[in-house]
Structures are given as structure tokens and as C-alpha cells.
PDB file of C-alpha atoms in Angstrom:
ATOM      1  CA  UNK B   1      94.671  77.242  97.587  1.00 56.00           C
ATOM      2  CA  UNK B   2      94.068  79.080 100.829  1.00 59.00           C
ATOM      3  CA  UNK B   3      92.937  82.231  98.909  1.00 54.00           C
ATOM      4  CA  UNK B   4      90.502  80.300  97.270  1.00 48.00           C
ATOM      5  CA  UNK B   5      89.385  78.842 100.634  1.00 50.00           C
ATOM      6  CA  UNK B   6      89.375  82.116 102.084  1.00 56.00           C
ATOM      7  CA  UNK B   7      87.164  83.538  98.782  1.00 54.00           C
ATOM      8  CA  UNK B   8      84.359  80.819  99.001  1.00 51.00           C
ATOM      9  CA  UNK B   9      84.515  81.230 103.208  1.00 58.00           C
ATOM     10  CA  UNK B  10      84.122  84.742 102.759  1.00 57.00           C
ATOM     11  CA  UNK B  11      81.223  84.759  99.962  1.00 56.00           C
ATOM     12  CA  UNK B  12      79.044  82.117 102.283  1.00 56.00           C
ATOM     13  CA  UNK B  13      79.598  84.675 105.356  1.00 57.00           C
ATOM     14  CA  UNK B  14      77.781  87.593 103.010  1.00 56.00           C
ATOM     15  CA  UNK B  15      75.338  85.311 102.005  1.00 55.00           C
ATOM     16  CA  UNK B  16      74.554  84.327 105.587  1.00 53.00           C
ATOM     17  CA  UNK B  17      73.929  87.743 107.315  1.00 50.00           C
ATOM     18  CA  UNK B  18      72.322  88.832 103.947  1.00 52.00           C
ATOM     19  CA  UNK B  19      69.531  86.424 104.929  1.00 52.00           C
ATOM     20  CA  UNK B  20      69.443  86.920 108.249  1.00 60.00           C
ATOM     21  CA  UNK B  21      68.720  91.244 107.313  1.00 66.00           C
ATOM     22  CA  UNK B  22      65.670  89.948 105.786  1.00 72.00           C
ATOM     23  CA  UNK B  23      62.919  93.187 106.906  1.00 86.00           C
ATOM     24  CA  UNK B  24      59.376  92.407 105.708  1.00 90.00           C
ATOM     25  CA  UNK B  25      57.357  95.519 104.935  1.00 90.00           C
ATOM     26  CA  UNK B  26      55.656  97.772 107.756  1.00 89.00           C
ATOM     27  CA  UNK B  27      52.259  97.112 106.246  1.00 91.00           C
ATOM     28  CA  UNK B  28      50.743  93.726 107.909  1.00 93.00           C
ATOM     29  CA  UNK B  29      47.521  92.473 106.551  1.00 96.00           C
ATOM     30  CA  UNK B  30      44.530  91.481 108.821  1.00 97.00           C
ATOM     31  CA  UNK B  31      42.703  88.047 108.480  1.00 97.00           C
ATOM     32  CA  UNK B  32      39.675  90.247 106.626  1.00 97.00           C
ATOM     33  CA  UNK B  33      41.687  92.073 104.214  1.00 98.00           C
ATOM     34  CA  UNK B  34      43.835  88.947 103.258  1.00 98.00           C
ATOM     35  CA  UNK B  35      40.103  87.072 102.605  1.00 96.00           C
ATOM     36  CA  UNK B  36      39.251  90.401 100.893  1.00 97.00           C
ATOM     37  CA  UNK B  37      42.606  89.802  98.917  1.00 97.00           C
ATOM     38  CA  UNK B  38      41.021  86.174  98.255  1.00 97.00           C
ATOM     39  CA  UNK B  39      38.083  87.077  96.791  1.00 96.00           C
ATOM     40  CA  UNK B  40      38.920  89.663  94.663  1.00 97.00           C
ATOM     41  CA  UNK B  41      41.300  86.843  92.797  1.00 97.00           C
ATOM     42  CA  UNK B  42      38.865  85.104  92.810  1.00 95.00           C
ATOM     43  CA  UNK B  43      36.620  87.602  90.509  1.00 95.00           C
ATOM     44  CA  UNK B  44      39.532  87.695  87.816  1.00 95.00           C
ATOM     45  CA  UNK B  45      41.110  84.010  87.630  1.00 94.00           C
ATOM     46  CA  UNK B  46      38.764  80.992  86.919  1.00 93.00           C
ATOM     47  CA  UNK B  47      42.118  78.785  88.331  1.00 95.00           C
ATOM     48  CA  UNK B  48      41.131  79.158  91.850  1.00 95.00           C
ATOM     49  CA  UNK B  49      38.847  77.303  93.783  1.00 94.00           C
ATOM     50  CA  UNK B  50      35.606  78.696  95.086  1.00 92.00           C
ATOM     51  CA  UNK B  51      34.806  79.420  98.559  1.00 89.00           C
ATOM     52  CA  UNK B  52      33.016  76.429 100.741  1.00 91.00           C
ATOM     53  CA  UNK B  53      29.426  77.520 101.502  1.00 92.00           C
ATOM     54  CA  UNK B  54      30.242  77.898 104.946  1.00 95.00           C
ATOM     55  CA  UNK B  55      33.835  78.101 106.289  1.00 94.00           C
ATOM     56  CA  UNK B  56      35.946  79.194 108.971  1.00 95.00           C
ATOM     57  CA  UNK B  57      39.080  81.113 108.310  1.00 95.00           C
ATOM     58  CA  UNK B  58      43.077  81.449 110.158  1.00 95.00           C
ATOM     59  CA  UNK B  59      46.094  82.987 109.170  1.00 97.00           C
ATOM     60  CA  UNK B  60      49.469  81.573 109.955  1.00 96.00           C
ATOM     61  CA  UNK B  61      52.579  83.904 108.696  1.00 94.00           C
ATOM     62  CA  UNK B  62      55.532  82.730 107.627  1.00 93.00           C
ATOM     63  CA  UNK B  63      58.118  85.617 107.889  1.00 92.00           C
ATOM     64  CA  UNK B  64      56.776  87.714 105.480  1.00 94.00           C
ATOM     65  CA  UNK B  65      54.577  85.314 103.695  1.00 96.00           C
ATOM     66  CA  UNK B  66      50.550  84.918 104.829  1.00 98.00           C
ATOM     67  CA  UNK B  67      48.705  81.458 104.608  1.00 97.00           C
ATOM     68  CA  UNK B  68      45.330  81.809 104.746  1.00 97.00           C
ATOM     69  CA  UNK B  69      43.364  78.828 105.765  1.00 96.00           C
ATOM     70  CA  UNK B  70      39.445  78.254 104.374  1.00 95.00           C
ATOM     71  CA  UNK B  71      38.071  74.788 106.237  1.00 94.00           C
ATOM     72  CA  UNK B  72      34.441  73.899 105.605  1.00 93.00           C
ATOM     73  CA  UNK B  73      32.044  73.805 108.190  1.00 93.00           C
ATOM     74  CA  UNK B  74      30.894  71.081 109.851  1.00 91.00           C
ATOM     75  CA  UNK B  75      34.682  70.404 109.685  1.00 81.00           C
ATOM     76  CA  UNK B  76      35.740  67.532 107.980  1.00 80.00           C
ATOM     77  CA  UNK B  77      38.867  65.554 108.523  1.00 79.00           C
ATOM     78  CA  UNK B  78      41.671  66.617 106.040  1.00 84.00           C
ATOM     79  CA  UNK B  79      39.492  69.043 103.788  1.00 90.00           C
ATOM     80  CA  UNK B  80      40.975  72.475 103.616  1.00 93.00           C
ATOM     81  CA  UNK B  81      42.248  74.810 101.294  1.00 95.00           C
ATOM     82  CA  UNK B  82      44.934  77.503 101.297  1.00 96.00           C
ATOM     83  CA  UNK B  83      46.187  80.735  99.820  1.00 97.00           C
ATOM     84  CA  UNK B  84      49.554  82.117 100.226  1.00 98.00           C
ATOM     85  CA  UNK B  85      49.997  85.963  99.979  1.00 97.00           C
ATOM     86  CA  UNK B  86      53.001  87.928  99.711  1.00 96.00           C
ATOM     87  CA  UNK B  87      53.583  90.977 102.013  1.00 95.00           C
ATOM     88  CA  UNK B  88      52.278  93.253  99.209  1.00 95.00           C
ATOM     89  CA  UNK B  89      49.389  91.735  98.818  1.00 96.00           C
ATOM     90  CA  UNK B  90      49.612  89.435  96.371  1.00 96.00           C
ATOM     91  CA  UNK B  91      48.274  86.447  95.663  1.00 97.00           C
ATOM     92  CA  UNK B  92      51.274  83.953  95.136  1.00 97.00           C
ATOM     93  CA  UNK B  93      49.692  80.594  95.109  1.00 96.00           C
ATOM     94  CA  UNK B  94      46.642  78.315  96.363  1.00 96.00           C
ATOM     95  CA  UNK B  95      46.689  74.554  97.542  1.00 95.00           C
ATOM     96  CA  UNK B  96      43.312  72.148  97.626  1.00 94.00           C
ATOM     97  CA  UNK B  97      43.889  69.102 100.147  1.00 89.00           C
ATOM     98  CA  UNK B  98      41.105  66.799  99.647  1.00 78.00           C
ATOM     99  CA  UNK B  99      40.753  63.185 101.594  1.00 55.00           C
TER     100      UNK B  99
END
């Protein structure tokens, strides 16, 4: 019993520093080339939604992940859209929030 205690212990210890060696690429992406990412997607897949008219862009990163924020302007409350791309430049995934 105290093997087997010792076995499972020992497994979640790996895991945990395997997570914590988590290196994201050299290469990080500016706000332009992540919209340039954006719109080439956009060229090639009829899923995603199309740019507001006029918007304002930010980047948040999460680890090695990039959101990339569109918000119309004038601003309007809870109207947004985002992309998430990986750290190869990928587009992963889009979100539409609409009040």
C-alpha cells in the first residue's frame, strides 16, 4: 500500500514541475502582425466574423497564448470580439460577445 502511495505521489511530482518547465517560443508576435494573422484567416474561412468598420485593437497574452481584442468604435457597452492565437501563429479560435 505505501508503494502504491509512493507511485501516485511520485507521478503527480513529474507532472507538477513538467508544467511549471513550460518555455513558449522566442518568436513574440506584435499587435500588427497578430491583426495581420487575423485577416489573412479571414481571406480563407467564411466561419469568422468580419472586421467592424472602425475598431480599436489590444492584445492580452496568456503564457504563450495571444488574445486579440477588435471593439467597435464609438465603443459600445459589451460588443467585442476576440481571436486567440497560438505562439506559432496560428489561429486557434474566435469568440463574438454581443449585448
Amino acid at each position: 500500500m505505501i508503494k502504491c502511495f509512493i507511485f501516485v505521489i511520485s507521478i503527480f511530482m513529474v507532472n507538477v514541475v513538467s508544467a511549471q518547465e513550460l518555455k513558449c517560443p522566442d518568436k513574440v508576435y506584435s499587435e500588427s502582425e497578430l491583426i495581420n494573422i487575423v485577416e489573412e484567416a479571414r481571406k480563407s474561412r467564411t466561419d469568422l466574423p468580419g472586421k467592424y468598420l472602425k475598431y480599436e485593437t489590444s492584445v492580452i497574452k496568456l503564457r504563450c497564448l495571444y488574445i486579440l481584442y477588435e471593439r467597435p468604435i464609438p465603443a459600445t457597452e459589451d460588443v467585442y470580439q476576440t481571436f486567440t492565437i497560438d505562439p506559432y501563429g496560428e489561429l486557434m479560435d474566435f469568440y463574438v460577445n454581443k449585448k
